PDB file of C-alpha atoms in Angstrom:
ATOM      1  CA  UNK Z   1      14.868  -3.144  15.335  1.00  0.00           C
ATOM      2  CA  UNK Z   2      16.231  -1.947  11.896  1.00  0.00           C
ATOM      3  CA  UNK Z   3      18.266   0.901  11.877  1.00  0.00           C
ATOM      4  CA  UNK Z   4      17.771   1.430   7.985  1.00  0.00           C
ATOM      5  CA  UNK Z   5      15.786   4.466   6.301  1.00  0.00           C
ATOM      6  CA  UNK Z   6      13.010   2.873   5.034  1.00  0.00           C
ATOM      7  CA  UNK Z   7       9.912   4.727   2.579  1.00  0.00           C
ATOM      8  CA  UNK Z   8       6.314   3.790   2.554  1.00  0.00           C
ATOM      9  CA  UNK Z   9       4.828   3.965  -0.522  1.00  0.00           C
ATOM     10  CA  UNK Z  10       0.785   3.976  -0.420  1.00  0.00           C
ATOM     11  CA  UNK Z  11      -1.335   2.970  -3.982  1.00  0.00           C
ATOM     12  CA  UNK Z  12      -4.174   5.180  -4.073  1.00  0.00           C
ATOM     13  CA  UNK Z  13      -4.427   6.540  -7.899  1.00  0.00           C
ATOM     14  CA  UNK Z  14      -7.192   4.102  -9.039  1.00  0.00           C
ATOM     15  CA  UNK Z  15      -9.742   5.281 -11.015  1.00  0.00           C
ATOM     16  CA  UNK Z  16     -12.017   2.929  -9.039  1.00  0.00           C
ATOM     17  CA  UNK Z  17     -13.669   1.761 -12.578  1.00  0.00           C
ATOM     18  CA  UNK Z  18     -15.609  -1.126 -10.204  1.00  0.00           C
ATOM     19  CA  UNK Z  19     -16.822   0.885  -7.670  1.00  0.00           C
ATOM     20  CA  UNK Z  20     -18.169   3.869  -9.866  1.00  0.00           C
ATOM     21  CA  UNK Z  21     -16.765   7.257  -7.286  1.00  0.00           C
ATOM     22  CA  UNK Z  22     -13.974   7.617  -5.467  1.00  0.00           C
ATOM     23  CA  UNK Z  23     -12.744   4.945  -3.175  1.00  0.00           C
ATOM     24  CA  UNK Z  24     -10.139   7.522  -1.544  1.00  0.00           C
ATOM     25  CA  UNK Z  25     -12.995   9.623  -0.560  1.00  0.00           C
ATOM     26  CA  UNK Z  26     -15.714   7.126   0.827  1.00  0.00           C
ATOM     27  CA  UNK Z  27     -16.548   8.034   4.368  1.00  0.00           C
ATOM     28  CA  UNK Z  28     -15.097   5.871   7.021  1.00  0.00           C
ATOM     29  CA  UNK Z  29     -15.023   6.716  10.714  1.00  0.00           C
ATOM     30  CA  UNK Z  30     -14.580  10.576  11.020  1.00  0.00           C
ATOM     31  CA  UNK Z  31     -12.091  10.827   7.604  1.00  0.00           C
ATOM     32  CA  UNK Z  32     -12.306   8.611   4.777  1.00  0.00           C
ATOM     33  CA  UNK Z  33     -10.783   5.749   3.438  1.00  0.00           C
ATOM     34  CA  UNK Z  34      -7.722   7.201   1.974  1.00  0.00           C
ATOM     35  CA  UNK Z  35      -7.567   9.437   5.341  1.00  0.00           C
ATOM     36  CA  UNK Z  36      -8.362   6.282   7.342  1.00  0.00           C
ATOM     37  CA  UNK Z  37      -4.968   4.919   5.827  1.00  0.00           C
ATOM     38  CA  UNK Z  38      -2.734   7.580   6.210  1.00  0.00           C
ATOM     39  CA  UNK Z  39      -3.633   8.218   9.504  1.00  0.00           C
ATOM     40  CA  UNK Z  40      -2.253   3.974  10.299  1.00  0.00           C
ATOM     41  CA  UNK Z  41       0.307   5.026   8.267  1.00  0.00           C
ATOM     42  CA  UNK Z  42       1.932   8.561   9.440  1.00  0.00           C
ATOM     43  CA  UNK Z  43       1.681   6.306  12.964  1.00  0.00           C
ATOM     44  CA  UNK Z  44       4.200   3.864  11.322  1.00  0.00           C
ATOM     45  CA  UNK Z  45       8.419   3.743  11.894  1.00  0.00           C
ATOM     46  CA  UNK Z  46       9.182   5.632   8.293  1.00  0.00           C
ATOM     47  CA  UNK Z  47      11.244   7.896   7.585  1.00  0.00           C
ATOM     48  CA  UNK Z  48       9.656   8.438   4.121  1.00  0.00           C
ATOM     49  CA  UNK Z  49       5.955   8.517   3.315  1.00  0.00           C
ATOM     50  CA  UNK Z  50       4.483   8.587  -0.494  1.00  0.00           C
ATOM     51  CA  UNK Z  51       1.198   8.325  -1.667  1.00  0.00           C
ATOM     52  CA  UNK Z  52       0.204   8.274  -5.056  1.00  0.00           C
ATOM     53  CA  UNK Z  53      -2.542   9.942  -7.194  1.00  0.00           C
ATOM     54  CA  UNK Z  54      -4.316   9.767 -10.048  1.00  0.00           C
ATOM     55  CA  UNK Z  55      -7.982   9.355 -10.606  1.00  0.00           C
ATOM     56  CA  UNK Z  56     -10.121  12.009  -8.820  1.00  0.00           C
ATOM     57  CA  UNK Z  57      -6.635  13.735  -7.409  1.00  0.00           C
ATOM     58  CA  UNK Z  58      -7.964  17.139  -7.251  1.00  0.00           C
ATOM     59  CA  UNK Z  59     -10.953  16.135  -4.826  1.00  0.00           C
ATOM     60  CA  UNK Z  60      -8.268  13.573  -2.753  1.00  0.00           C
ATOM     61  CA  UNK Z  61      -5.875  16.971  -1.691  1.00  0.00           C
ATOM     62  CA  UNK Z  62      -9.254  18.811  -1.335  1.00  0.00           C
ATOM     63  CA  UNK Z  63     -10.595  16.559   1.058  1.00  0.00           C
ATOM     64  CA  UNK Z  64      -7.976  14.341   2.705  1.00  0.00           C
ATOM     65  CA  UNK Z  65      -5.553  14.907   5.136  1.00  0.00           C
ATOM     66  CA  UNK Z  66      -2.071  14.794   3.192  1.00  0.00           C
ATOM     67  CA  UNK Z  67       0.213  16.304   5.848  1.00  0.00           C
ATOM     68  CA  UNK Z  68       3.794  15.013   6.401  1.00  0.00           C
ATOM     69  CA  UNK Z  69       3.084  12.808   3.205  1.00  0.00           C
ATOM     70  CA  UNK Z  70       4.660  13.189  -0.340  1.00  0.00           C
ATOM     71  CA  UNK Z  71       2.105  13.570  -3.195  1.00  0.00           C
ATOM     72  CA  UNK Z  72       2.982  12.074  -6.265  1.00  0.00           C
ATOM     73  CA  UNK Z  73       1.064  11.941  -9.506  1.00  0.00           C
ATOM     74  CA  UNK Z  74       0.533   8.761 -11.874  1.00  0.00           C
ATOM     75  CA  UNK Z  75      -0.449  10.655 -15.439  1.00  0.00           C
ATOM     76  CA  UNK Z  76      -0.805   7.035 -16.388  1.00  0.00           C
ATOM     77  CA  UNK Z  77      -3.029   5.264 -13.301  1.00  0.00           C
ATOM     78  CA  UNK Z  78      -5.510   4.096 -15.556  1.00  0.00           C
ATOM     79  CA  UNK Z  79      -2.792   1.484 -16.635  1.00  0.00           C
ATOM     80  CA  UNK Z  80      -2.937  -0.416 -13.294  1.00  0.00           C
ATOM     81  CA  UNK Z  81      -1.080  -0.281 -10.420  1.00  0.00           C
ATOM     82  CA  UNK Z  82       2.170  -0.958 -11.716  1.00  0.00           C
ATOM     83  CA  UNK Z  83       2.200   2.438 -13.292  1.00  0.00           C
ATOM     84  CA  UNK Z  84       1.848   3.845  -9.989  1.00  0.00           C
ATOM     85  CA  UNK Z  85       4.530   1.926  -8.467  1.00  0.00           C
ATOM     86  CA  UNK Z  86       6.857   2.775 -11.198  1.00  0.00           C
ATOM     87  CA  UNK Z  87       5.861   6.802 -10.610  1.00  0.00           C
ATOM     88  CA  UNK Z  88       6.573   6.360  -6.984  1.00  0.00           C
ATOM     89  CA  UNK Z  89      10.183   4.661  -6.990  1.00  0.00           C
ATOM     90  CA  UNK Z  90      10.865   8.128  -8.961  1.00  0.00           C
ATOM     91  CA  UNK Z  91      10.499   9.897  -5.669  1.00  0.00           C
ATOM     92  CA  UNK Z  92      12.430   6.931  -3.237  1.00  0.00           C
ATOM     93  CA  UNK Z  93      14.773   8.908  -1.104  1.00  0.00           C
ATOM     94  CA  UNK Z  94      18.193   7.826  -1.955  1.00  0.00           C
ATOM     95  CA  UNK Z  95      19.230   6.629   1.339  1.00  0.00           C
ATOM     96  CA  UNK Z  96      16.311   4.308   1.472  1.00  0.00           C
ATOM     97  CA  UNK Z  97      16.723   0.387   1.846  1.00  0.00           C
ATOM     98  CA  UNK Z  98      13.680  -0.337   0.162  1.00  0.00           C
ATOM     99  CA  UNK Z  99       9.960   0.679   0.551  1.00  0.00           C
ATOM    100  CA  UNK Z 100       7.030  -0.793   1.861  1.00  0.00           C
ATOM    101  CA  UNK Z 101       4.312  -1.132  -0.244  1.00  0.00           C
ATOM    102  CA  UNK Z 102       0.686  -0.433   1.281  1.00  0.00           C
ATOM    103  CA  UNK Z 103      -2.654  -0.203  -0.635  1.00  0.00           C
ATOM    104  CA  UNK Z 104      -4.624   3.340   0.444  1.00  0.00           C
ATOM    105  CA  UNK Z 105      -8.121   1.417   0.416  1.00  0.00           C
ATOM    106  CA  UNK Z 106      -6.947  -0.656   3.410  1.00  0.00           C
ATOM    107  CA  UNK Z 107      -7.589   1.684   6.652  1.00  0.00           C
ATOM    108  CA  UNK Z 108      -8.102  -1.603   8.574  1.00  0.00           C
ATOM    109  CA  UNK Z 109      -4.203  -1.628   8.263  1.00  0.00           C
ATOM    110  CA  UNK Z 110      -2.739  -3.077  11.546  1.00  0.00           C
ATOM    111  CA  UNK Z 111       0.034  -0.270  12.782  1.00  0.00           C
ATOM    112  CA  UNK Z 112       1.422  -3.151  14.603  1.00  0.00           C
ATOM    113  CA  UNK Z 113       1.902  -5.087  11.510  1.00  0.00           C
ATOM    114  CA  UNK Z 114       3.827  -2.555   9.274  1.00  0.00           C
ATOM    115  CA  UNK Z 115       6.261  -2.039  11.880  1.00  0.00           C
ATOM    116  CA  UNK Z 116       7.061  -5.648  12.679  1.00  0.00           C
ATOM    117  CA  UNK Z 117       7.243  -5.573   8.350  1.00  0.00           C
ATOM    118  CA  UNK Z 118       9.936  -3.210   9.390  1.00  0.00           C
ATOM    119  CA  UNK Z 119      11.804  -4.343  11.828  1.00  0.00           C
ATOM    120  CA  UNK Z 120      11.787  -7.965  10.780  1.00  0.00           C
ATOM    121  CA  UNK Z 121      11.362  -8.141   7.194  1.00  0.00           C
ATOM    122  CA  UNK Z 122      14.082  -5.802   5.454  1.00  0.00           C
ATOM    123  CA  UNK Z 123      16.666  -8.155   5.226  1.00  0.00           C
ATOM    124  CA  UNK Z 124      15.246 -10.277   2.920  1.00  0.00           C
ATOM    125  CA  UNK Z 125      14.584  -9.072  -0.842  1.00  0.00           C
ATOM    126  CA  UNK Z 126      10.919  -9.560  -0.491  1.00  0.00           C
ATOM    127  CA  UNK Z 127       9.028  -9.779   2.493  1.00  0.00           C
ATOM    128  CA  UNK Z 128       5.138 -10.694   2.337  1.00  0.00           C
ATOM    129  CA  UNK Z 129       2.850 -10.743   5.440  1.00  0.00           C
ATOM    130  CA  UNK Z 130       1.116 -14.094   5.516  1.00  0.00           C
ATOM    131  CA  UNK Z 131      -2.288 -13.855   7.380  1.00  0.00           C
ATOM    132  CA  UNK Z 132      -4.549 -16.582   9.276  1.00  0.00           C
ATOM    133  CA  UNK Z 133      -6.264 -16.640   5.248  1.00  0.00           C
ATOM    134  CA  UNK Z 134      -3.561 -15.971   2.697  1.00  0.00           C
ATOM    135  CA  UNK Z 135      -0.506 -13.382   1.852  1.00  0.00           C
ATOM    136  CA  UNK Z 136      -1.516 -10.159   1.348  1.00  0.00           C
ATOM    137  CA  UNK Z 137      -0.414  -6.208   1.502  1.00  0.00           C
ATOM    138  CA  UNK Z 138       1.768  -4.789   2.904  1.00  0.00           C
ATOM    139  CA  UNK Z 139       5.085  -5.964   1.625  1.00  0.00           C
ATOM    140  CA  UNK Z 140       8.033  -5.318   1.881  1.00  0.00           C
ATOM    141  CA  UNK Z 141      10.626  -4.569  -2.026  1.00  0.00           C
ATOM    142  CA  UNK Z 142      14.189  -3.721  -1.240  1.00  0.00           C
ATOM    143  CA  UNK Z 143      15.828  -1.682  -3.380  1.00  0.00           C
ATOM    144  CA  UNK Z 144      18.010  -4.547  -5.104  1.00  0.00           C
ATOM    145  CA  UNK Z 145      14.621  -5.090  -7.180  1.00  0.00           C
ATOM    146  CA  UNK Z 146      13.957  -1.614  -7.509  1.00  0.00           C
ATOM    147  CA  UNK Z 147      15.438  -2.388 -11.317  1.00  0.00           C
ATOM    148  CA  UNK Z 148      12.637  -4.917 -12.056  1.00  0.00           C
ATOM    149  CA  UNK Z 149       9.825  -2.967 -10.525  1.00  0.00           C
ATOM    150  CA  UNK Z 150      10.438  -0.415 -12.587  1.00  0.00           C
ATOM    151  CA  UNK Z 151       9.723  -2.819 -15.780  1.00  0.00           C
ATOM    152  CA  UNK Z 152       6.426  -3.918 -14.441  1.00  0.00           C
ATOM    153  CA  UNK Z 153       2.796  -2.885 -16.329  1.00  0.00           C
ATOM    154  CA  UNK Z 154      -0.507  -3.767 -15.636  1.00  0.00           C
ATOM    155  CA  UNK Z 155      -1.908  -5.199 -12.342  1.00  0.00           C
ATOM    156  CA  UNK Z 156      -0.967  -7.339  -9.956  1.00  0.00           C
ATOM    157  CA  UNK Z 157       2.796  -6.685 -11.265  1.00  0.00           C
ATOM    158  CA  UNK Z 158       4.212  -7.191  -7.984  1.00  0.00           C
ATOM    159  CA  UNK Z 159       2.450 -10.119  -7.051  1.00  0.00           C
ATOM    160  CA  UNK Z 160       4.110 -11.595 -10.477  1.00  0.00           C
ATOM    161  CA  UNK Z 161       7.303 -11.176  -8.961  1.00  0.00           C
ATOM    162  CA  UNK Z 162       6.552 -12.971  -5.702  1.00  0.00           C
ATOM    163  CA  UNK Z 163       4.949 -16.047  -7.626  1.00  0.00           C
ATOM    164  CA  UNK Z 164       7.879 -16.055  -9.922  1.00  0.00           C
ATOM    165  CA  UNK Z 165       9.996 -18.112  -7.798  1.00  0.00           C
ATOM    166  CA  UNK Z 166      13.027 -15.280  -9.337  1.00  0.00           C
ATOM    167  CA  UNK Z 167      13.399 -13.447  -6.403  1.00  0.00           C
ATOM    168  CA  UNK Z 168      13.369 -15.448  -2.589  1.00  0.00           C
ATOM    169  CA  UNK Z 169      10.179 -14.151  -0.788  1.00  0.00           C
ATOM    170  CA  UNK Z 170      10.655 -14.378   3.298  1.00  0.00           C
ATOM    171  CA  UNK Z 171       7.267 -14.680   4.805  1.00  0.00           C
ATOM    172  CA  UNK Z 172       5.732 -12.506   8.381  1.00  0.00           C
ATOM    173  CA  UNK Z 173       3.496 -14.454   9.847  1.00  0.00           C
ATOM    174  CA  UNK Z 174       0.201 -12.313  11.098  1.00  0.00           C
ATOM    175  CA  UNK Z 175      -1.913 -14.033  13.719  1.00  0.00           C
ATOM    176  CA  UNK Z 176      -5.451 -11.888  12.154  1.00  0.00           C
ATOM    177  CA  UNK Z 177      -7.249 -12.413   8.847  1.00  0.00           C
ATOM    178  CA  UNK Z 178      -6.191 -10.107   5.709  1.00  0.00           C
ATOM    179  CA  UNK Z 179      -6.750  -6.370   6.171  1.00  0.00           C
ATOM    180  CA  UNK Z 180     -10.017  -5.434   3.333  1.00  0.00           C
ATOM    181  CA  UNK Z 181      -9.593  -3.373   0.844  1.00  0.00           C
ATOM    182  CA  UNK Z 182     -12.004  -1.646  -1.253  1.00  0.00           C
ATOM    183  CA  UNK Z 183     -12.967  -3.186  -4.930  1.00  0.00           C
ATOM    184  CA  UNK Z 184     -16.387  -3.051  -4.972  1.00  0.00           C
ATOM    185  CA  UNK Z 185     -19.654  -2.106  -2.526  1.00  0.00           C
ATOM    186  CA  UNK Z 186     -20.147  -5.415  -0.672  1.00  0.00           C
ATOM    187  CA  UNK Z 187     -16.257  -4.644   0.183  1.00  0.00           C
ATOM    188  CA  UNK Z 188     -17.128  -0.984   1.451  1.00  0.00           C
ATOM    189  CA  UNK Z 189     -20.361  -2.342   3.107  1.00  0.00           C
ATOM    190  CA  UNK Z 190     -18.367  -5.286   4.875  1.00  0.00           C
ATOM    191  CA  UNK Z 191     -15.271  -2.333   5.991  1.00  0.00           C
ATOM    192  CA  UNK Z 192     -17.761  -0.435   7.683  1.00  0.00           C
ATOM    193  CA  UNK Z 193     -19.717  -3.189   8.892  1.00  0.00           C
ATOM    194  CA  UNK Z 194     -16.139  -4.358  10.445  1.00  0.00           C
ATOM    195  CA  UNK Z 195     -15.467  -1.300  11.976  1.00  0.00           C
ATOM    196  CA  UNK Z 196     -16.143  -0.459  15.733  1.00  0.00           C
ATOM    197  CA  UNK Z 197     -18.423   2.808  16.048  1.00  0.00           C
TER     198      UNK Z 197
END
């Protein structure tokens, strides 16, 4: 097990311009999505959580459960995700190795899975979890490319970095398909659909 501080950081100030309300806020189980997430990740081996806001903030801290979490805001989310990222490495506790990056549309989150990311995947620069269909969230960004995350913009910033060949990416393998997140209805439709009652 790593004995290294280690932050989550959790994307959640999109504007959700596809889905046309609040992604944060749709209903799933007894919380919603955003509270779905939080609750996989305040369950998770960090000694640092941040999530960050944007669109609809005001209604998240209304209506989702934000405790033991650090809240911070991304005046410029409607610039894609990078701008959120950037925001958050603001707020990286100093001692921290890196952070692990999560996506707060993605409650089917495997606990499991975010703490083998941590025990098992900090040593590398990048580590991305490679599922049964494909690499996807969460992954892990150690702080020695803290320096080029900050000079990211758009979407899909850190996903240029992995495909850049730049940096060595180590891969965890995950014996389960890639968590869903939530772009669009069908995707909401096929979360709940996936989720036992």
């Amino acid at each position: 097990m790593t004995t290294e501080f280690v932050t989550g950081v959790v994307l959640a100030a999109g504007g959700s311009r596809r889905l046309g309300t609040a992604k944060q806020l749709l209903p799933y189980r007894d919380t919603t999505v955003l509270g779905a997430t939080l609750d996989v990740v305040r369950s998770c081996a960090f000694d640092q959580v941040i999530v960050t806001l944007g669109g609809s903030a005001a209604a998240v801290r209304e209506q989702v459960d934000l405790t033991g979490v650090e809240v911070v805001m991304a005046e410029d989310f409607g610039s894609g995700c990078s701008s959120s990222l950037r925001t958050a490495l603001n707020s990286v506790d100093p001692l921290a190795a890196g952070i692990v990056l999560l996506l707060g549309d993605q409650p089917g989150l495997s606990a499991a899975t975010v703490d083998r990311l941590i025990a098992e995947g900090t040593a590398a620069e990048i580590t991305v979890c490679r599922y049964r269909d494909g690499i996807g969230h969460p992954f892990w960004l150690s702080r020695g490319i803290f320096g080029e995350l900050a000079r990211l913009h758009g979407d899909k910033g850190v996903w240029k970095i992995i495909e850049s060949g730049r940096v060595a990416v180590s891969r965890l393998d995950v014996d389960a398909p890639t968590p869903l997140d939530v772009d669009t209805w069908d995707d909401y439709e096929r979360l709940r659909a996936s989720s036992p009652p």
